[in-house]
Amino acid sequence: MNPATETRLRVRYAETDQMGVVYYANYLIWMEAGRVDLCKACGFNYRDIEREDGIFFAVAEATCRYRSPARFDDEVIVKTWVEDANARIVTFAYEMRLAEDDRVLATGTTRHIFVSSAMQRTRLPQKYHAMLGITQRL
Amino acid sequence: MNPATETRLRVRYAETDQMGVVYYANYLIWMEAGRVDLCKACGFNYRDIEREDGIFFAVAEATCRYRSPARFDDEVIVKTWVEDANARIVTFAYEMRLAEDDRVLATGTTRHIFVSSAMQRTRLPQKYHAMLGITQRL
Amino acid sequence: MNPATETRLRVRYAETDQMGVVYYANYLIWMEAGRVDLCKACGFNYRDIEREDGIFFAVAEATCRYRSPARFDDEVIVKTWVEDANARIVTFAYEMRLAEDDRVLATGTTRHIFVSSAMQRTRLPQKYHAMLGITQRL
Amino acid sequence: MNPATETRLRVRYAETDQMGVVYYANYLIWMEAGRVDLCKACGFNYRDIEREDGIFFAVAEATCRYRSPARFDDEVIVKTWVEDANARIVTFAYEMRLAEDDRVLATGTTRHIFVSSAMQRTRLPQKYHAMLGITQRL
């Protein structure tokens, strides 16, 4: 079983909009920070997969439900885990909470396909399977 | 029936990432450009609703399916329409295509609740109902 | 003499911050939109220089003076011109104005060095010299 | 004398561009993270100045010199200090270094004027003067 990771970040002024809260697209950037940390906890650097294996995790779908607004200078905890994975696709799930009172700010998912640098669909190399919790399907 | 609008934009270098394609969060920013134009086509400026009525369209949910990557300097057409609306909630739908060959880049939806400047849920004022295609429910 | 170009853009909600005005880093993104258009007016696509010649315009310095704030949904005109250029360096200058009343929002400059894809300094190929107004120094 | 602060941050994938390095406007966002931390080290939260005193630090000028590119997943240290301050204007200076080998990535400055929520120029309240190292000019 893969671990869930917790990434802490501080809301930047740049991330707010004139509504006085965090602009909705920024939560997807926080999810990215979360899954980079999750990869590290799983035993690999996403940076190295791109560099050394020429494998990219292209986003196929993203969803986000916004529960409560985050504000400038808030500390946010992004909890990330692998929801589902096989040699072709991985789905990450996220829960973003306010550090101060554990209030849920947003939840979301991102589904990724593995592609080559030429953007062709490919399989995740075997050596990463166990790290993402991919088990042999008989 | 509300119209669908088409918003044209040019992919900025800032919007690309090291994969050489547009970073996935930016599609949500393009959706925003689309719905601002749709509001204008429906007969009101989103800017004025905030200023004059103190009503904000807070995002409750966003989804995006990524079909084909957009690249720097591509011209993109964002087609936007109201998928569903009532006095409490409006859902916009989007289709983003490449102007050059009409290839679909992504599709998505955003669901918004109407809130006051204090972030309390509220109803959309009556005068905007017809513009968003909201009909009286008996 | 190289022309100055004018690029029109509409301020996005994403570009505002909780001060209710455009966040200061976004003006540098608008400058990028301006210089991409200027390159086209000069006779080449920046995209093609990267792809075909493997030449990148790496930013060495950027400055921006902010005169008057831009706001959501404002139409902005970015005027761009080559301030100085030689085979090693090009400096672009920018003036950003509000379309509505010609008020100057900001002025700025960016200085770029030409680099290879390996980030090594290089010379701009001869064929682009005239386009950027680079004349032979005897 | 005011302290210099050091803010550590991790380069996000979203911050890279297709050149494979951090897009130049993002350094201004990092400067913001640096000055928010500097304010805290000086004894106040920037968030509270806005909320409680209705004072905003509007950016009047920003400069950045780019020395060496930052890349995805790099750890960056933003060193920030007050270069000059009086009751009307404060100038912050920044040095951004790579944590791994202390290489300087960029240096910069931002000059701010104090404004009210209505964007009118104002004076920084007396209680903050000592915190920013503003001394009485006789």
PDB file of C-alpha atoms in Angstrom, chain C residues 32-96:
ATOM      1  CA  GLU C  32       6.130  38.600 -23.660  1.00  0.00           C
ATOM      2  CA  ALA C  33       2.900  38.813 -25.669  1.00  0.00           C
ATOM      3  CA  GLY C  34       4.133  42.145 -27.016  1.00  0.00           C
ATOM      4  CA  ARG C  35       7.527  40.903 -28.139  1.00  0.00           C
ATOM      5  CA  VAL C  36       6.065  37.801 -29.806  1.00  0.00           C
ATOM      6  CA  ASP C  37       3.920  40.130 -31.900  1.00  0.00           C
ATOM      7  CA  LEU C  38       6.871  42.427 -32.559  1.00  0.00           C
ATOM      8  CA  CYS C  39       8.915  39.480 -33.856  1.00  0.00           C
ATOM      9  CA  LYS C  40       6.082  38.650 -36.258  1.00  0.00           C
ATOM     10  CA  ALA C  41       6.001  42.268 -37.459  1.00  0.00           C
ATOM     11  CA  CYS C  42       9.779  42.061 -37.934  1.00  0.00           C
ATOM     12  CA  GLY C  43       9.326  39.070 -40.200  1.00  0.00           C
ATOM     13  CA  PHE C  44       9.842  35.956 -38.121  1.00  0.00           C
ATOM     14  CA  ASN C  45       8.038  33.772 -35.597  1.00  0.00           C
ATOM     15  CA  TYR C  46       9.779  33.400 -32.285  1.00  0.00           C
ATOM     16  CA  ARG C  47       8.405  29.851 -32.222  1.00  0.00           C
ATOM     17  CA  ASP C  48      10.286  29.010 -35.404  1.00  0.00           C
ATOM     18  CA  ILE C  49      13.594  30.444 -34.204  1.00  0.00           C
ATOM     19  CA  GLU C  50      13.451  28.030 -31.301  1.00  0.00           C
ATOM     20  CA  ARG C  51      12.338  25.085 -33.399  1.00  0.00           C
ATOM     21  CA  GLU C  52      14.395  25.564 -36.537  1.00  0.00           C
ATOM     22  CA  ASP C  53      17.497  27.358 -35.350  1.00  0.00           C
ATOM     23  CA  GLY C  54      17.681  26.117 -31.786  1.00  0.00           C
ATOM     24  CA  ILE C  55      18.100  29.724 -30.628  1.00  0.00           C
ATOM     25  CA  PHE C  56      16.422  30.950 -27.471  1.00  0.00           C
ATOM     26  CA  PHE C  57      16.058  34.539 -26.263  1.00  0.00           C
ATOM     27  CA  ALA C  58      17.009  34.043 -22.596  1.00  0.00           C
ATOM     28  CA  VAL C  59      15.982  36.945 -20.384  1.00  0.00           C
ATOM     29  CA  ALA C  60      18.986  38.603 -18.740  1.00  0.00           C
ATOM     30  CA  GLU C  61      17.203  41.550 -17.183  1.00  0.00           C
ATOM     31  CA  ALA C  62      13.676  42.871 -16.816  1.00  0.00           C
ATOM     32  CA  THR C  63      12.463  46.174 -15.436  1.00  0.00           C
ATOM     33  CA  CYS C  64       8.984  47.542 -15.008  1.00  0.00           C
ATOM     34  CA  ARG C  65       7.700  50.874 -13.708  1.00  0.00           C
ATOM     35  CA  TYR C  66       4.094  50.777 -12.620  1.00  0.00           C
ATOM     36  CA  ARG C  67       2.231  54.070 -13.189  1.00  0.00           C
ATOM     37  CA  SER C  68      -1.446  53.300 -12.827  1.00  0.00           C
ATOM     38  CA  PRO C  69      -3.191  50.047 -11.925  1.00  0.00           C
ATOM     39  CA  ALA C  70      -4.959  47.892 -14.500  1.00  0.00           C
ATOM     40  CA  ARG C  71      -8.189  46.204 -13.492  1.00  0.00           C
ATOM     41  CA  PHE C  72     -10.241  43.165 -14.461  1.00  0.00           C
ATOM     42  CA  ASP C  73     -11.769  43.341 -17.948  1.00  0.00           C
ATOM     43  CA  ASP C  74      -9.763  46.425 -18.915  1.00  0.00           C
ATOM     44  CA  GLU C  75      -8.483  46.412 -22.465  1.00  0.00           C
ATOM     45  CA  VAL C  76      -4.740  46.983 -22.471  1.00  0.00           C
ATOM     46  CA  ILE C  77      -2.499  47.979 -25.369  1.00  0.00           C
ATOM     47  CA  VAL C  78       1.099  46.801 -25.190  1.00  0.00           C
ATOM     48  CA  LYS C  79       3.353  48.880 -27.426  1.00  0.00           C
ATOM     49  CA  THR C  80       6.646  47.108 -28.105  1.00  0.00           C
ATOM     50  CA  TRP C  81       9.805  48.090 -29.938  1.00  0.00           C
ATOM     51  CA  VAL C  82      13.474  47.136 -30.210  1.00  0.00           C
ATOM     52  CA  GLU C  83      15.480  49.543 -28.143  1.00  0.00           C
ATOM     53  CA  ASP C  84      18.877  48.086 -28.986  1.00  0.00           C
ATOM     54  CA  ALA C  85      20.180  44.968 -30.693  1.00  0.00           C
ATOM     55  CA  ASN C  86      23.400  43.319 -31.751  1.00  0.00           C
ATOM     56  CA  ALA C  87      24.399  39.749 -32.562  1.00  0.00           C
ATOM     57  CA  ARG C  88      24.634  38.908 -28.859  1.00  0.00           C
ATOM     58  CA  ILE C  89      21.924  40.913 -27.120  1.00  0.00           C
ATOM     59  CA  VAL C  90      18.550  42.434 -27.860  1.00  0.00           C
ATOM     60  CA  THR C  91      16.698  44.896 -25.659  1.00  0.00           C
ATOM     61  CA  PHE C  92      12.965  45.369 -26.059  1.00  0.00           C
ATOM     62  CA  ALA C  93      11.049  48.308 -24.614  1.00  0.00           C
ATOM     63  CA  TYR C  94       7.369  48.388 -23.729  1.00  0.00           C
ATOM     64  CA  GLU C  95       4.645  50.843 -22.945  1.00  0.00           C
ATOM     65  CA  MET C  96       1.355  49.503 -21.637  1.00  0.00           C
TER      66      MET C  96
END
